[in-house]
Structure formats: structure tokens, C-alpha cells
Coordinates of C-alpha atoms and ligand atoms in Angstrom, one line a residue:
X1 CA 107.2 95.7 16.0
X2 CA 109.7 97.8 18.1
X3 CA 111.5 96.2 21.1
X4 CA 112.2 98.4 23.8
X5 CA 113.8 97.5 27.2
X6 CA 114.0 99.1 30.1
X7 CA 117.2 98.1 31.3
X8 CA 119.9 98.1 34.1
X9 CA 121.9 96.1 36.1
X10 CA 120.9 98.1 39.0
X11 CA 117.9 97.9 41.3
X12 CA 115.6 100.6 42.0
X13 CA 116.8 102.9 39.3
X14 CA 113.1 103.5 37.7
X15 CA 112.8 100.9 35.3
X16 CA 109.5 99.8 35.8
X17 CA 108.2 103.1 36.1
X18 CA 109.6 104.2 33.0
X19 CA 108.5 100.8 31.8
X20 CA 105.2 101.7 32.7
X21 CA 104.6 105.0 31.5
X22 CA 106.2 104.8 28.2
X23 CA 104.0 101.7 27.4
X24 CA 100.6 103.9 28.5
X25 CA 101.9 107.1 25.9
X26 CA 102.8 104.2 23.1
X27 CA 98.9 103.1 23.6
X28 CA 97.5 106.5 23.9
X29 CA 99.4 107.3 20.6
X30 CA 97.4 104.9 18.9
X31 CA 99.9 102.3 19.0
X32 CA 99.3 98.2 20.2
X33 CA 101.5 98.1 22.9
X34 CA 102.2 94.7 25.3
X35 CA 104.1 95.6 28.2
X36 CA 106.3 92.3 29.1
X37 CA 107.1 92.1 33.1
X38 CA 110.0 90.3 33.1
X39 CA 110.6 90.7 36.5
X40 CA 109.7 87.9 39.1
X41 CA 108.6 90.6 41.7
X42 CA 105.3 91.5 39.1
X43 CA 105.5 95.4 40.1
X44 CA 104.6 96.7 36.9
X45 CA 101.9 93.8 36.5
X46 CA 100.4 95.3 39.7
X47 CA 100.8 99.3 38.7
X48 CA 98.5 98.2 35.9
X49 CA 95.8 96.1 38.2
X50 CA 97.0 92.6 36.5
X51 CA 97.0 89.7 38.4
X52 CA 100.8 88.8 38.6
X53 CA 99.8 84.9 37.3
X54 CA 100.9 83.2 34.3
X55 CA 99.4 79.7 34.3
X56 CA 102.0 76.9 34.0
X57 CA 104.2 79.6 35.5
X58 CA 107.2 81.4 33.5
X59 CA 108.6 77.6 32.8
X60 CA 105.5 76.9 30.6
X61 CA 106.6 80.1 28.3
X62 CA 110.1 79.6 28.2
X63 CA 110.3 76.0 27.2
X64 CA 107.5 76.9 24.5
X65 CA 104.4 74.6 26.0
X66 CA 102.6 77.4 26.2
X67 CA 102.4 80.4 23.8
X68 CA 102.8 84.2 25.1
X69 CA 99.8 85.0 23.4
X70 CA 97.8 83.1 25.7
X71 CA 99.3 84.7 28.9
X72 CA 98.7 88.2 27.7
X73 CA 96.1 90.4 29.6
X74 CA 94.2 93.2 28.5
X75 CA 94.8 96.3 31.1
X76 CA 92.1 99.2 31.5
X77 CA 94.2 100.9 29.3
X78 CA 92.7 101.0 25.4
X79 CA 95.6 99.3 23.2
X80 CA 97.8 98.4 26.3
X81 CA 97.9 94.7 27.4
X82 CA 100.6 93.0 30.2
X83 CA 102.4 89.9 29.8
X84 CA 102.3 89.3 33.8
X85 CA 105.2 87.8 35.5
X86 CA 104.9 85.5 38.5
X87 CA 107.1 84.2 40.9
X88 CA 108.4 81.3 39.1
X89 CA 110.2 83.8 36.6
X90 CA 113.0 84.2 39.8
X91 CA 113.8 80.8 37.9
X92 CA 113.9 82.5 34.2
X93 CA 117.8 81.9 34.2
X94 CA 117.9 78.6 34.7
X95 CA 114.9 78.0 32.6
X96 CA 116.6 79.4 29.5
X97 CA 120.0 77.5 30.1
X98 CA 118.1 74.6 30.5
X99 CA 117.3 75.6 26.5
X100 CA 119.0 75.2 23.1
X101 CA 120.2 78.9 22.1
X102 CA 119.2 80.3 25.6
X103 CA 120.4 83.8 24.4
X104 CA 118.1 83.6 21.3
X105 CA 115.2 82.4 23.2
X106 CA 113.4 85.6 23.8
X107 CA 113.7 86.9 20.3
X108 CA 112.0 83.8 19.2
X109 CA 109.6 83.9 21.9
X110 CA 108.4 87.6 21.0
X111 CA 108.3 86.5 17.3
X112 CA 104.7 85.2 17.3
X113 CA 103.6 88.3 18.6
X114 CA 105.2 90.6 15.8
X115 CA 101.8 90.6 13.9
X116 CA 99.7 91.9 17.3
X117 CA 101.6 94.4 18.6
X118 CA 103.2 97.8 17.4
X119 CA 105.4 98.3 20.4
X120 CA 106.8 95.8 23.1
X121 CA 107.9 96.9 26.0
X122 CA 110.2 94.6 28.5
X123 CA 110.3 95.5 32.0
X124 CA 113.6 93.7 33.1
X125 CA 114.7 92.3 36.2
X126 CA 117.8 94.1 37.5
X127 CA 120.9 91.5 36.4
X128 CA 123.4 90.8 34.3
X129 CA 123.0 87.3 33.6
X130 CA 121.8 85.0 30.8
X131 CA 118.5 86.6 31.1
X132 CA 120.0 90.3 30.2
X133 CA 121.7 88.7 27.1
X134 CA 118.2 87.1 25.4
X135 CA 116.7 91.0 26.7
X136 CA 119.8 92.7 24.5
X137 CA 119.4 90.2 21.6
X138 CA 115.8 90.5 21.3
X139 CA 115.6 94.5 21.7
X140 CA 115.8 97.2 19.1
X141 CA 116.6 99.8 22.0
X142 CA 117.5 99.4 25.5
X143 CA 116.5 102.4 27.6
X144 CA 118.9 102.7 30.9
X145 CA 117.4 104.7 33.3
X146 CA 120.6 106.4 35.3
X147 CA 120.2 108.2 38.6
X148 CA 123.1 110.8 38.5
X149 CA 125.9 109.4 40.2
X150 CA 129.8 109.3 38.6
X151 CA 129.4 105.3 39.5
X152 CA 126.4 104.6 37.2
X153 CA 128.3 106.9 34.2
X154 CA 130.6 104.2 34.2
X155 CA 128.2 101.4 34.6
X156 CA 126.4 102.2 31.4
X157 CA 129.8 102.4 29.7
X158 CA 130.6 98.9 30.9
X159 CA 126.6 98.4 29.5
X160 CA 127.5 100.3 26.0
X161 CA 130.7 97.8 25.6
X162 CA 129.3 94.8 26.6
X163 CA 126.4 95.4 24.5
X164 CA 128.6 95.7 21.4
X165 CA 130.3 92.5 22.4
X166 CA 126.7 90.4 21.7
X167 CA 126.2 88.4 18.5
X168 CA 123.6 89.5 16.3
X169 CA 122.4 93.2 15.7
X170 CA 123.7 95.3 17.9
X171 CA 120.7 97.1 20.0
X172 CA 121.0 100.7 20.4
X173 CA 121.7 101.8 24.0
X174 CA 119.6 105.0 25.1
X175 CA 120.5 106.2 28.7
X176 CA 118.5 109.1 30.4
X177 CA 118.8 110.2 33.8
X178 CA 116.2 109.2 36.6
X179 CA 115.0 110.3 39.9
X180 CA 117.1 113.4 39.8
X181 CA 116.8 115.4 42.6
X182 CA 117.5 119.1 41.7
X183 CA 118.4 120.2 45.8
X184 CA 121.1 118.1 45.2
X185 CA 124.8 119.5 44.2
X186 CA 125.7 116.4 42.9
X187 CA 122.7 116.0 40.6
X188 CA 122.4 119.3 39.3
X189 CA 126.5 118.9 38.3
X190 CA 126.2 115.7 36.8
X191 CA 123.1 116.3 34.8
X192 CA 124.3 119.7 33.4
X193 CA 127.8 118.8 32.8
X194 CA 127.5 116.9 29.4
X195 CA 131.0 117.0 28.4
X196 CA 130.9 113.9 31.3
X197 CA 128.3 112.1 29.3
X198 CA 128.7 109.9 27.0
X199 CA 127.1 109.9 23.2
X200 CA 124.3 107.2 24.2
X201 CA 123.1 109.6 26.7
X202 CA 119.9 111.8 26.3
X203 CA 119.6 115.5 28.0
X204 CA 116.4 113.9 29.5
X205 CA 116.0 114.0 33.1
X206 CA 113.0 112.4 35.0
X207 CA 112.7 114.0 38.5
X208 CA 112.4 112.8 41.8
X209 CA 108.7 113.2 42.6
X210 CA 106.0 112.1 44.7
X211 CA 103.7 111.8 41.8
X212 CA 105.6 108.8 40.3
X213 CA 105.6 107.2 43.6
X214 CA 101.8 107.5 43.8
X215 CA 101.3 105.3 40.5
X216 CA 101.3 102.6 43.2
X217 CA 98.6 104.1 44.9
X218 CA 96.2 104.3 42.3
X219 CA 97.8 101.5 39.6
X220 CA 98.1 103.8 37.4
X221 CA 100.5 105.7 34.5
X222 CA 101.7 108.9 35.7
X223 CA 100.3 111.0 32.8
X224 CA 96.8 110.3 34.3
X225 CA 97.7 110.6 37.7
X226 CA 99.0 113.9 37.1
X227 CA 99.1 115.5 34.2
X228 CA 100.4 118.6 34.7
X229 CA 103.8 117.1 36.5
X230 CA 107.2 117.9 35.6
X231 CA 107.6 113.9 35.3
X232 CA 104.9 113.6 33.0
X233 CA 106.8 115.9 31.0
X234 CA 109.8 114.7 30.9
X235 CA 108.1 110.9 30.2
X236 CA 106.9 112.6 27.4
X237 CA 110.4 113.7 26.1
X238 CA 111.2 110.1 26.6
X239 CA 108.8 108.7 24.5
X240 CA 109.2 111.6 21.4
X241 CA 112.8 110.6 21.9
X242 CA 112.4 106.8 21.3
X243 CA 110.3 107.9 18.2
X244 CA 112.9 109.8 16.7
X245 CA 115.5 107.0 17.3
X246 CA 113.3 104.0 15.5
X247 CA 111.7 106.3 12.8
Ligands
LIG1 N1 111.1 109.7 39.4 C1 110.8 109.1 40.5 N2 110.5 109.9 41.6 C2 110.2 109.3 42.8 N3 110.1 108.0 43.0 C3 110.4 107.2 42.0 C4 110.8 107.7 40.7 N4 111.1 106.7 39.9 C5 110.9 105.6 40.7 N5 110.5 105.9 41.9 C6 110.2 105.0 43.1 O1 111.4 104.3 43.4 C7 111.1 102.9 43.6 C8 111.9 102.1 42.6 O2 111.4 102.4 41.3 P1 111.2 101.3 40.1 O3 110.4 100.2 40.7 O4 110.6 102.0 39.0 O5 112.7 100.9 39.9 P2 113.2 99.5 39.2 O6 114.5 99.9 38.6 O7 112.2 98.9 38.4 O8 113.5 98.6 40.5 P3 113.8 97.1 40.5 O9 115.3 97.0 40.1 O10 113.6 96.6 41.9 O11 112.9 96.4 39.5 C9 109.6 102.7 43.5 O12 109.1 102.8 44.8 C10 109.2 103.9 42.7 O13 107.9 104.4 43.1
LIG2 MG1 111.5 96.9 38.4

């Protein structure tokens, strides 16, 4: 199984979006995917019409009383299932300190699943807490989603260094830009000028567009709400990218 996790300690950046999207073209390629939200406000449960419940709530998970595989729920997606969060995963942090190897406890809790699924995909809540350090150690690849700004360049090197500073192995750091908006100077400079970017960023750039705002609207991936968009492209150069990087 491949980990990937869309990642930042920033709100509203696009993870669950991306999240979203790059879980529907892992199951349309054939692959099992189980989207994971993470994230106590359940937005990418609801973009994919699943009730944002887990019975016993996260607690029951965490502390092992109750196995992943039981909270999982088939989407109307072939190959796609969700891992819903609820509200009680606002808690997740002090759940996992409250556990022995907190930082190790995702790994292990993703472990039973290995045999199931071809591709998990987390959908994190925006921190940098104990939390982001079990999402590192469990993930082959974090995918940062950057909207072009000279302050998040140096967030996601802050991101690439602390990353190399966690135990176990390492997990590669991809960063792409997000919600670029090409009327904008500052956007079109930053996303052009590569000699700014560091190695761990990709020449992929997911515009600013309506049609990614309407997954809301009709709980669905972007690829299916519309096709022919220059997002669903560049979701697409995404995903081809994450292939390359794990194969
Ligand atoms: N490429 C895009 N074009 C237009 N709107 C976008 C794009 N990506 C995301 N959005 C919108 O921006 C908002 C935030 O996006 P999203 O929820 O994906 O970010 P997030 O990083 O998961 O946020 P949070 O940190 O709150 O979890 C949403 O309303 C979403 O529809
Ligand atoms: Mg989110």
C-alpha cells in the first residue's frame, strides 16, 4: 500500500480537494483506494456524500477498541471507500498523547488495512502538532499544496527540514502549487520563476477555478464534474506525478 498525505500547516490551501480528486483518479485507475478524513470538520467525507460519523467516535479508533476497517464506507465511486471523520477527531491530539508511541500510532493503525487497499489517501487537518508527526511517520509521500506566495516557499522549507528531523523513514515531500490565479502578477512570477523553488517542488500548478469550488455542489470529484477543465488537468499531472515518484 502507498501512503499519501495531503498536507500543510496552513488552512484553506486545497488539501482536501486535492485529497479528493487524487483518491477518485487512484480508483478510476483500477487501484483500491480508502480516502482517510482526518480532519474533524468531515469536508472531504461530505464531497463524497458520506455521513461524517464514526461510531464510538475518533477515540474508539485511536485507542484501538474499534478497528478502521469497521468505520470504512463504500462511496458511489467503484474502488473508492472513506474513512469519515467526526467531530470528536478535533480531540485526535490529545487522544494520541494519551497513547504509548503516539507518533507511531497511525502507522500501526493503517497497518491492518495494508492487505485491502492499493492507495491511502490522508486528508489532514491543517496543524503542526502531534497529529502531523504520526501523518509524516505513517506516509510514503506528503503532497503540500502551495498557493504562490514568497511566505508559503518558506513554509514548506521549514516543512522539508522538519520532516528530515522525524525518526524513522524519512517521507518524501512533494509540493505543487494550488489555487493559482494567472491575473495575478504575483502568481504568474512565482510559479514561473523556478530558480525560487526548491527541489521538492513540482512544475504543477492547479488553478483557481470555479469548477473545483462546485465539487461541493454536486459531492463530487472534479474530473466528473468537469472534464474538460484546466484543473482536471492539472489533477491529472498530479496523480501521473505521484506514480512516477513511488514506481
Ligand atoms: N483550485 C481551486 N480553485 C478554486 N477554489 C478552490 C480551489 N481549491 C480549493 N478551493 C476552494 O477553497 C476552499 C478551501 O479548499 P480546501 O477545503 O480544499 O482547502 P483545505 O486546505 O483542505 O482547507 P482546511 O485547511 O480548512 O482543511 C474550498 O471552498 C474549496 O472549494
Ligand atoms: Mg481540508
Amino acid at each position: 500500500v502507498k501512503v499519501v498525505a495531503l498536507y500543510n500547516i496552513k488552512g484553506g490551501v486545497g488539501k482536501t480537494s486535492t485529497a479528493v480528486n487524487i483518491a477518485y483518479l487512484a480508483a478510476r485507475d483500477g487501484f483500491r483506494t480508502l480516502l482517510w478524513d482526518l480532519d474533524p470538520q468531515g469536508s472531504a467525507s461530505y464531497l463524497l456524500d458520506v455521513e461524517p460519523r464514526v461510531k464510538g467516535g475518533g477515540r474508539a479508533l485511536v485507542v484501538g477498541r474499534r478497528s478502521p476497517r469497521e468505520a470504512v464506507r463504500p462511496t458511489a465511486i467503484d474502488r473508492l471507500d472513506v474513512l469519515p471523520a467526526d467531530f470528536s477527531f478535533r480531540n485526535l491530539d490529545l487522544e494520541l498523547d494519551g497513547t504509548q508511541n503516539p507518533t507511531k500510532r497511525l502507522r500501526r493503525l493503517i497497518s491492518p488495512l495494508r492487505t485491502r487497499y492499493d492507495v491511502v489517501v490522508l486528508d489532514c487537518p491543517p496543524s503542526a502538532s502531534l497529529v502531523s508527526e504520526s501523518i509524516i511517520r505513517a506516509s510514503d509521500v506528503l503532497l503540500v499544496p502551495l498557493i504562490p506566495t514568497p511566505l508559503s516557499l518558506r513554509t514548506f522549507e521549514r516543512l522539508t527540514e522538519f520532516v528530515a528531523t522525524v525518526p524513522g523513514r524519512p517521507a518524501r515531500v512533494v509540493g505543487f502549487w494550488s489555487m493559482v490565479d494567472r491575473r495575478k502578477r504575483s502568481h504568474r512570477d512565482l510559479v514561473t520563476d523556478t530558480r525560487r523553488h526548491l527541489p521538492q517542488m513540482r512544475p504543477i500548478a492547479v488553478p483557481s477555478l470555479t469548477a473545483v469550488e462546485m465539487m461541493a455542489e454536486h459531492r463530487l470529484p472534479v474530473p466528473l464534474v468537469a472534464p474538460a477543465s484546466p484543473a482536471t488537468a492539472a489533477y491529472e499531472q498530479l496523480w501521473g506525478c505521484l506514480r512516477e515518484t513511488w514506481s
